[in-house]
Each structure stands twice: as C-alpha cells, then as structure tokens.
Amino acid sequence: MTYATKGGTARYRDRYTDLPGHFRRSQGLWLSSIGIGTYLGRPGPETDAAYTKAITRAIDLGCNVIDTAANYRSQHSERAIGLALKRVFKSGAAARDEIVVATKGGYIAYDPDHVRDPNRYEPETFIDTGLVTADEIIDGHCMSPRFLQMQIDQSLHNLGLETIDVYYVHDPESQLESITRNEFRERLRRAFRMLEEAVEQGLIQYYGTATWNGYRNPPGATEYVSLEDVLTLARDVRGLNHHCRFIQLPYNLAMLEAVTSRNQSVSGERMSTVEAAERQGVCVMCSASLLQARLLGQLPEDLRSQFAGLSTDAQRCLQFVRSTPGVTVALTGMSQLRHVEENLATAKVEPLPPEKFKSLFS
C-alpha cells in the first residue's frame, strides 16, 4: 500500500505488546501516542543526518507517527524523513502501510541550497508566474488552491511518497490579521475544495488545520478559530463524508488552553477544543509537548511525584499530554538518538487513568 491503513497500522501495533496503552485508534488507523516532530534545527547535512537516524530509531522503538511541514528547516526536514523512510522500507523494519506521515503547507518555504536571492523567490516563483495573486500572500503565508497543490506535489517529492496521510493547512489563522473573517472562511473553503480533490486523486488521505493560536484563543480574538466553523466549511464542500478529520495545536504543562479554555461551541454548548474535537470525530495531535525543552528542569517536585515509573522531566511532560482524555498523539521534536530513546521509554509506562489525570488539576 502507498499509505497508512487500518491493517498495516494494526500490524505495527501488534509488534509492540510491551507498550500498554500506547496505540490509539482514530480515523481507522492505529497511531502511537508519541509522535516525532522535525521542526528544530538549521538546514544542513549534519542536522539532516541526525534526523534521519532519529526517525529510523523512533520507528524501531514503536513510534509510527511522523510530523513535519514544508517550511520546517526550509524543506530539509521533509527530505530527511524521505531518506529515513526509504531506508526503513528497504530494510523491512516497517512497511509503508504501517507509518502515518503528516505534513503541512501554507508558508512559502524556499530552499537556501537552490535559491540565489531569497528576496526575489516569492515574486518570481509565485506572483510573476501567475500561480497566485499578490493579495493571496500575507506575510509569506498563502492558502490558495494552486499554491497548496504545488506544496503537496513538492512535499510528495521531498518525502518520496505517493500519498501523504495527513495534510494540514498550516496556521491559517495568521491571515486573520489582514483579511475579514468572511474572506478567511471563503479562502479556507476554497482550500478544502482542493484538498478534497487531492483525496480523490490519492495524493492525501486526510486533511485538517494545524494552528498555534487559533484553537487556543478566546472567542472574539483576532486569530480565534472555531472548530465548528471549520467543519461546517468541510461539510459545505463534501458533505458528511468529508476528510477534514485532524487538528494540531500546542498543549503542554505550561500551555493548557486546549483543555482548560471553554472557547469552542458545539451545537450551542461551550467546551474545550479537545472536547469539541472528540465530540465531532476529529483526531487531536498536540505539538510542543515539551515546549521545545523549556519545561525540562522546571517541574515542581510535588508534580514529578505524580508520574510513577518515569525518571526524567521529558518523560513526565509526554506522559501528561498522552494521558489527556481526547488527545491521540503527543508530538515532540527529536533529532538526537538519546532523546528518542529517552522519550519513547515513556511508552513502557501505561498512561495515567482518567481519575489520576483529573487530580493533577485539583
């Protein structure tokens, strides 16, 4: 198979019987509760090689969710993933239908290895060619259908894949600083129409929205995004069988809004983003589980004591996120083998039961 499947991800899950509660089913796929992110680091061969080794090791240790974006390390992260997957598939360590690959499009990402003048890249590549109009680009961000189609093709090439499992519109809320909310909805609707066509063409399996502020902000904030509105647009385009089934947002011990802020509404009832996603059948992947390592060494001792069986703050932070009801995957960047082994050791300890998790907030 050229994409992740129910049978393939179940086969992968069954090889890791020593990881209790680690795999969760969503959208017909079995996903590891810890996923590897590829955001940090400079473009360049040394970091590329480190990520390639880290991804390979993560797959060996029971991580079948890989997250990236076209603009992460100026396309180099996608290419490092592509090389890692090529090696993994060739060795037989895992098969394509066992691995869930997610990437994002929205930010213009030039490759410094192939662009002489970054200041000319945007106008010469996108505007002068007629691919997009100048008003469709806002501070280096674009979600026009033709742009996203180009991004999908580029990501498929970088990743060496025939199909992307999850394709996110990256930080769509960033455009709300410059356009009206009605125009924002229309732009998102047009993007979703193209993404549904990409599903029909077999280029992607699912799509969604990956945000930083959108799903954390209170209603009325400029960059606030309503998940109910987003899913209404998807239904307008494709009906109840739409493929807008994933969201991503930051969530960690210092950024709790995904769970504590009742900023979403479903049929008039107020609830958190995680609750709203669960209510509407949307998979939640959480970014910044360690807040880019800024939480490490900062946890109070009484909180550390709540995570039995874990020995480091990184493990405790991941355990907190993956134990949150309604969260499917806790994402964290891992470019070093020692971090991969430390973080994925968390999966050997069963997630906190709901009652124990709730007690952390009391």
Short mmCIF file of C-alpha atoms in Angstrom, two decimals:
data_model
loop_
_atom_site.label_atom_id
_atom_site.label_comp_id
_atom_site.label_asym_id
_atom_site.label_seq_id
_atom_site.Cartn_x
_atom_site.Cartn_y
_atom_site.Cartn_z
CA MET A 1 0.00 0.00 0.00
CA THR A 2 1.14 3.56 -0.68
CA TYR A 3 -0.42 4.96 2.51
CA ALA A 4 -1.15 4.05 6.12
CA THR A 5 -4.00 1.59 6.53
CA LYS A 6 -6.03 0.04 9.33
CA GLY A 7 -4.45 -3.35 8.73
CA GLY A 8 -0.93 -2.01 8.38
CA THR A 9 -1.01 0.16 11.50
CA ALA A 10 -2.60 -2.72 13.45
CA ARG A 11 0.23 -5.00 12.30
CA TYR A 12 2.76 -2.43 13.53
CA ARG A 13 0.90 -2.08 16.86
CA ASP A 14 0.91 -5.84 17.38
CA ARG A 15 4.72 -5.92 17.33
CA TYR A 16 4.82 -3.77 20.48
CA THR A 17 2.87 -5.71 23.08
CA ASP A 18 5.15 -4.34 25.81
CA LEU A 19 3.81 -0.79 25.39
CA PRO A 20 0.48 -0.67 27.29
CA GLY A 21 -1.98 1.96 26.10
CA HIS A 22 0.49 3.34 23.62
CA PHE A 23 -1.55 2.90 20.45
CA ARG A 24 -4.87 4.67 19.88
CA ARG A 25 -7.32 4.18 17.04
CA SER A 26 -8.51 7.22 15.13
CA GLN A 27 -9.94 7.56 11.62
CA GLY A 28 -9.49 3.81 11.17
CA LEU A 29 -5.74 3.97 11.90
CA TRP A 30 -3.70 2.89 14.92
CA LEU A 31 -1.41 5.75 15.94
CA SER A 32 1.39 5.76 18.50
CA SER A 33 0.69 8.07 21.44
CA ILE A 34 4.09 9.71 20.95
CA GLY A 35 4.99 11.12 17.55
CA ILE A 36 8.28 12.51 16.28
CA GLY A 37 8.42 16.15 15.20
CA THR A 38 11.04 17.70 12.95
CA TYR A 39 10.78 21.46 13.48
CA LEU A 40 14.01 22.49 15.19
CA GLY A 41 17.48 22.78 13.69
CA ARG A 42 19.21 24.59 10.86
CA PRO A 43 19.09 23.36 7.27
CA GLY A 44 22.21 21.40 6.52
CA PRO A 45 23.67 17.92 6.13
CA GLU A 46 24.61 17.37 9.79
CA THR A 47 21.10 18.03 11.09
CA ASP A 48 19.63 16.08 8.16
CA ALA A 49 21.73 13.06 9.08
CA ALA A 50 20.75 13.36 12.75
CA TYR A 51 17.05 13.46 11.92
CA THR A 52 17.38 10.52 9.54
CA LYS A 53 18.94 8.41 12.30
CA ALA A 54 16.44 9.63 14.89
CA ILE A 55 13.42 8.81 12.72
CA THR A 56 14.76 5.36 11.94
CA ARG A 57 15.33 4.66 15.63
CA ALA A 58 11.92 6.04 16.60
CA ILE A 59 10.21 3.64 14.20
CA ASP A 60 12.23 0.78 15.75
CA LEU A 61 11.01 1.76 19.22
CA GLY A 62 7.29 1.94 18.44
CA CYS A 63 6.67 5.41 17.00
CA ASN A 64 4.64 5.28 13.79
CA VAL A 65 3.59 8.96 13.63
CA ILE A 66 5.93 11.43 11.91
CA ASP A 67 5.10 15.14 11.75
CA THR A 68 6.71 17.80 9.58
CA ALA A 69 5.97 20.78 7.33
CA ALA A 70 7.25 22.18 4.06
CA ASN A 71 8.84 25.15 5.81
CA TYR A 72 10.50 23.15 8.59
CA ARG A 73 14.20 23.70 8.07
CA SER A 74 13.47 25.03 4.56
CA GLN A 75 12.22 21.67 3.20
CA HIS A 76 15.20 19.78 4.66
CA SER A 77 13.08 18.06 7.31
CA GLU A 78 10.79 16.53 4.70
CA ARG A 79 13.82 15.30 2.78
CA ALA A 80 15.42 13.78 5.89
CA ILE A 81 12.16 11.94 6.56
CA GLY A 82 12.10 10.74 2.97
CA LEU A 83 15.60 9.29 3.29
CA ALA A 84 14.79 7.65 6.63
CA LEU A 85 11.62 6.05 5.27
CA LYS A 86 13.42 4.81 2.19
CA ARG A 87 15.93 3.03 4.40
CA VAL A 88 13.28 1.69 6.77
CA PHE A 89 11.13 0.30 3.97
CA LYS A 90 14.12 -1.19 2.14
CA SER A 91 15.37 -2.93 5.30
CA GLY A 92 11.94 -4.33 6.08
CA ALA A 93 11.91 -2.74 9.54
CA ALA A 94 8.47 -1.33 8.70
CA ALA A 95 6.15 -1.11 5.71
CA ARG A 96 4.58 1.99 4.19
CA ASP A 97 1.08 0.99 5.32
CA GLU A 98 2.29 0.96 8.95
CA ILE A 99 3.54 4.56 9.14
CA VAL A 100 1.43 7.73 9.44
CA VAL A 101 3.11 10.73 7.83
CA ALA A 102 1.73 14.24 8.35
CA THR A 103 2.97 17.43 6.76
CA LYS A 104 1.74 20.99 6.31
CA GLY A 105 1.50 23.70 3.69
CA GLY A 106 0.87 27.42 3.94
CA TYR A 107 4.18 29.15 4.44
CA ILE A 108 6.38 29.89 1.47
CA ALA A 109 9.49 27.80 2.01
CA TYR A 110 12.49 28.40 -0.19
CA ASP A 111 15.48 26.07 -0.12
CA PRO A 112 18.65 28.10 0.60
CA ASP A 113 20.68 25.48 -1.25
CA HIS A 114 18.92 26.30 -4.53
CA VAL A 115 17.78 29.93 -4.24
CA ARG A 116 20.27 32.67 -5.02
CA ASP A 117 18.16 35.63 -3.92
CA PRO A 118 15.54 34.92 -1.22
CA ASN A 119 14.02 38.38 -1.72
CA ARG A 120 13.17 37.52 -5.34
CA TYR A 121 11.99 33.96 -4.70
CA GLU A 122 8.43 34.85 -3.71
CA PRO A 123 7.58 37.24 -6.56
CA GLU A 124 9.44 35.33 -9.26
CA THR A 125 8.14 31.87 -8.31
CA PHE A 126 4.56 32.64 -7.38
CA ILE A 127 3.36 36.07 -8.49
CA ASP A 128 5.22 36.68 -11.76
CA THR A 129 4.28 33.18 -12.96
CA GLY A 130 0.60 33.77 -12.24
CA LEU A 131 0.45 30.90 -9.76
CA VAL A 132 -1.06 33.20 -7.14
CA THR A 133 -2.05 36.84 -6.92
CA ALA A 134 -0.20 39.27 -4.68
CA ASP A 135 -3.18 39.68 -2.34
CA GLU A 136 -3.30 35.92 -1.69
CA ILE A 137 0.09 36.10 0.05
CA ILE A 138 0.09 37.63 3.53
CA ASP A 139 3.47 37.91 5.25
CA GLY A 140 4.81 34.86 3.47
CA HIS A 141 1.66 32.81 4.04
CA CYS A 142 -0.69 31.57 1.33
CA MET A 143 -3.51 29.04 1.23
CA SER A 144 -4.80 29.49 -2.30
CA PRO A 145 -5.70 26.18 -4.01
CA ARG A 146 -2.99 26.46 -6.65
CA PHE A 147 -0.35 27.21 -4.05
CA LEU A 148 -1.38 24.29 -1.84
CA GLN A 149 -1.46 21.98 -4.84
CA MET A 150 2.12 22.98 -5.59
CA GLN A 151 3.03 22.43 -1.94
CA ILE A 152 1.52 18.93 -1.94
CA ASP A 153 3.46 17.99 -5.07
CA GLN A 154 6.64 19.40 -3.55
CA SER A 155 6.12 17.55 -0.26
CA LEU A 156 5.41 14.26 -2.01
CA HIS A 157 8.69 14.67 -3.91
CA ASN A 158 10.63 15.59 -0.77
CA LEU A 159 9.16 12.70 1.22
CA GLY A 160 9.48 10.19 -1.58
CA LEU A 161 5.87 9.13 -1.08
CA GLU A 162 2.87 8.59 -3.33
CA THR A 163 0.36 9.61 -0.65
CA ILE A 164 0.51 11.87 2.41
CA ASP A 165 -1.61 10.51 5.25
CA VAL A 166 -2.47 13.84 6.91
CA TYR A 167 -2.10 17.20 5.20
CA TYR A 168 -2.62 20.31 7.32
CA VAL A 169 -3.31 23.88 6.28
CA HIS A 170 -0.57 25.48 8.36
CA ASP A 171 -1.53 28.31 10.74
CA PRO A 172 -4.46 29.61 8.66
CA GLU A 173 -5.36 31.99 11.49
CA SER A 174 -2.29 34.09 10.70
CA GLN A 175 -4.20 35.65 7.80
CA LEU A 176 -6.92 37.00 10.08
CA GLU A 177 -4.68 39.95 10.96
CA SER A 178 -5.15 41.22 7.39
CA ILE A 179 -8.45 39.95 5.99
CA THR A 180 -12.06 39.86 7.15
CA ARG A 181 -13.46 36.74 8.75
CA ASN A 182 -15.81 36.26 5.80
CA GLU A 183 -12.87 36.34 3.40
CA PHE A 184 -11.00 33.96 5.70
CA ARG A 185 -13.86 31.47 5.54
CA GLU A 186 -14.01 31.73 1.76
CA ARG A 187 -10.27 31.16 1.43
CA LEU A 188 -10.46 28.15 3.72
CA ARG A 189 -13.47 26.80 1.81
CA ARG A 190 -11.56 27.03 -1.48
CA ALA A 191 -8.58 25.30 0.11
CA PHE A 192 -10.79 22.50 1.42
CA ARG A 193 -12.35 22.02 -2.00
CA MET A 194 -8.90 21.48 -3.49
CA LEU A 195 -7.89 19.16 -0.64
CA GLU A 196 -10.97 17.02 -1.18
CA GLU A 197 -9.92 16.75 -4.83
CA ALA A 198 -6.44 15.74 -3.66
CA VAL A 199 -8.04 12.96 -1.62
CA GLU A 200 -9.92 11.74 -4.68
CA GLN A 201 -6.65 11.76 -6.65
CA GLY A 202 -4.94 9.66 -3.98
CA LEU A 203 -2.41 12.38 -3.12
CA ILE A 204 -3.54 12.68 0.51
CA GLN A 205 -5.74 10.57 2.83
CA TYR A 206 -6.99 13.20 5.27
CA TYR A 207 -6.54 16.91 5.88
CA GLY A 208 -7.05 19.39 8.65
CA THR A 209 -5.73 22.53 10.29
CA ALA A 210 -2.51 22.89 12.28
CA THR A 211 -2.59 26.03 14.42
CA TRP A 212 -0.58 27.81 17.06
CA ASN A 213 -3.02 30.45 18.30
CA GLY A 214 -6.28 29.68 16.52
CA TYR A 215 -7.71 26.96 18.74
CA ARG A 216 -6.24 28.41 21.97
CA ASN A 217 -7.52 31.98 21.69
CA PRO A 218 -10.78 33.14 23.27
CA PRO A 219 -13.75 33.88 21.01
CA GLY A 220 -13.52 37.45 19.80
CA ALA A 221 -9.72 37.42 19.50
CA THR A 222 -8.47 38.31 16.04
CA GLU A 223 -6.82 34.94 15.44
CA TYR A 224 -9.53 32.83 17.06
CA VAL A 225 -10.70 29.84 15.02
CA SER A 226 -13.94 27.96 15.64
CA LEU A 227 -13.60 24.24 15.00
CA GLU A 228 -17.35 24.06 14.37
CA ASP A 229 -16.97 26.70 11.64
CA VAL A 230 -14.06 24.81 10.09
CA LEU A 231 -16.01 21.56 9.95
CA THR A 232 -19.05 23.39 8.56
CA LEU A 233 -16.89 24.55 5.65
CA ALA A 234 -15.72 20.97 5.06
CA ARG A 235 -19.32 19.75 5.06
CA ASP A 236 -20.26 22.53 2.64
CA VAL A 237 -17.62 21.20 0.26
CA ARG A 238 -18.01 17.42 0.64
CA GLY A 239 -20.96 16.70 2.91
CA LEU A 240 -20.83 14.40 5.94
CA ASN A 241 -18.19 12.23 4.28
CA HIS A 242 -15.57 14.99 4.23
CA HIS A 243 -11.96 14.18 5.06
CA CYS A 244 -11.19 17.11 7.39
CA ARG A 245 -10.52 14.86 10.37
CA PHE A 246 -7.35 16.12 12.09
CA ILE A 247 -6.28 19.17 14.06
CA GLN A 248 -2.98 20.10 15.65
CA LEU A 249 -2.40 22.65 18.40
CA PRO A 250 0.18 23.25 21.16
CA TYR A 251 -0.53 21.72 24.54
CA ASN A 252 1.76 21.11 27.49
CA LEU A 253 2.08 21.73 31.22
CA ALA A 254 2.58 25.46 30.59
CA MET A 255 0.03 25.87 27.77
CA LEU A 256 -3.18 24.25 28.96
CA GLU A 257 -5.77 26.11 26.88
CA ALA A 258 -6.57 23.11 24.68
CA VAL A 259 -8.19 21.51 27.73
CA THR A 260 -8.91 24.30 30.22
CA SER A 261 -10.34 27.01 27.94
CA ARG A 262 -14.02 26.52 27.08
CA ASN A 263 -13.57 28.53 23.90
CA GLN A 264 -15.35 26.24 21.45
CA SER A 265 -19.01 25.64 20.81
CA VAL A 266 -20.78 22.54 19.51
CA SER A 267 -24.49 22.95 18.89
CA GLY A 268 -24.54 25.84 21.34
CA GLU A 269 -22.71 24.04 24.15
CA ARG A 270 -19.43 25.54 25.36
CA MET A 271 -16.44 23.22 25.73
CA SER A 272 -12.69 22.98 25.23
CA THR A 273 -11.03 22.39 21.87
CA VAL A 274 -10.09 18.82 22.79
CA GLU A 275 -13.68 18.09 23.87
CA ALA A 276 -15.08 19.72 20.73
CA ALA A 277 -12.79 17.66 18.53
CA GLU A 278 -13.73 14.44 20.28
CA ARG A 279 -17.44 15.30 20.07
CA GLN A 280 -17.14 15.90 16.31
CA GLY A 281 -14.97 12.91 15.43
CA VAL A 282 -11.71 14.80 14.88
CA CYS A 283 -8.29 13.43 15.81
CA VAL A 284 -6.16 15.69 18.04
CA MET A 285 -2.37 15.79 17.71
CA CYS A 286 -0.64 18.08 20.20
CA SER A 287 2.56 19.94 19.34
CA ALA A 288 5.16 21.41 21.71
CA SER A 289 4.64 18.71 24.35
CA LEU A 290 7.94 19.73 25.97
CA LEU A 291 7.65 23.40 24.95
CA GLN A 292 10.86 22.98 22.96
CA ALA A 293 12.64 21.65 26.09
CA ARG A 294 11.85 24.79 28.11
CA LEU A 295 9.85 22.76 30.65
CA LEU A 296 12.73 20.45 31.44
CA GLY A 297 14.13 21.04 34.91
CA GLN A 298 11.22 23.34 35.74
CA LEU A 299 8.67 20.89 37.17
CA PRO A 300 7.99 21.20 40.91
CA GLU A 301 8.79 18.12 42.98
CA ASP A 302 5.17 17.52 44.01
CA LEU A 303 4.23 17.31 40.33
CA ARG A 304 7.11 15.00 39.48
CA SER A 305 5.91 12.61 42.17
CA GLN A 306 2.62 12.14 40.33
CA PHE A 307 4.32 10.28 37.45
CA ALA A 308 5.39 6.93 38.85
CA GLY A 309 7.77 4.83 36.80
CA LEU A 310 9.24 7.79 34.89
CA SER A 311 12.66 9.23 35.63
CA THR A 312 13.01 12.45 33.60
CA ASP A 313 11.00 15.64 33.11
CA ALA A 314 10.79 14.94 29.38
CA GLN A 315 9.05 11.65 30.11
CA ARG A 316 6.72 13.27 32.64
CA CYS A 317 5.75 16.02 30.19
CA LEU A 318 4.98 13.48 27.48
CA GLN A 319 3.04 11.33 29.93
CA PHE A 320 0.91 14.34 30.87
CA VAL A 321 -0.02 15.10 27.26
CA ARG A 322 -0.59 11.50 26.15
CA SER A 323 -2.73 10.85 29.25
CA THR A 324 -5.11 13.70 28.45
CA PRO A 325 -8.55 12.34 27.51
CA GLY A 326 -9.26 13.16 23.88
CA VAL A 327 -5.61 13.57 22.85
CA THR A 328 -4.43 10.93 20.40
CA VAL A 329 -0.77 11.88 19.82
CA ALA A 330 1.77 13.89 21.80
CA LEU A 331 4.32 15.31 19.36
CA THR A 332 7.84 16.27 20.30
CA GLY A 333 10.88 17.17 18.23
CA MET A 334 13.60 14.53 18.32
CA SER A 335 16.80 14.87 16.34
CA GLN A 336 19.13 13.05 18.74
CA LEU A 337 19.18 9.30 19.35
CA ARG A 338 19.42 9.74 23.13
CA HIS A 339 16.28 11.87 23.10
CA VAL A 340 14.44 9.32 21.00
CA GLU A 341 15.31 6.54 23.43
CA GLU A 342 14.51 8.64 26.50
CA ASN A 343 11.20 9.91 25.18
CA LEU A 344 9.90 6.63 23.79
CA ALA A 345 10.75 4.85 27.04
CA THR A 346 7.68 6.73 28.31
CA ALA A 347 5.52 4.36 26.28
CA LYS A 348 6.58 1.47 28.54
CA VAL A 349 4.52 3.04 31.33
CA GLU A 350 0.75 2.95 30.97
CA PRO A 351 -0.87 6.41 30.62
CA LEU A 352 -2.43 7.92 33.72
CA PRO A 353 -6.02 6.73 34.30
CA PRO A 354 -8.65 9.48 33.90
CA GLU A 355 -9.16 9.89 37.66
CA LYS A 356 -5.45 10.31 38.28
CA PHE A 357 -5.15 12.76 35.41
CA LYS A 358 -8.04 14.88 36.73
CA SER A 359 -6.38 15.03 40.15
CA LEU A 360 -3.48 16.94 38.61
CA PHE A 361 -5.82 19.92 38.18
CA SER A 362 -7.22 19.83 41.72
#
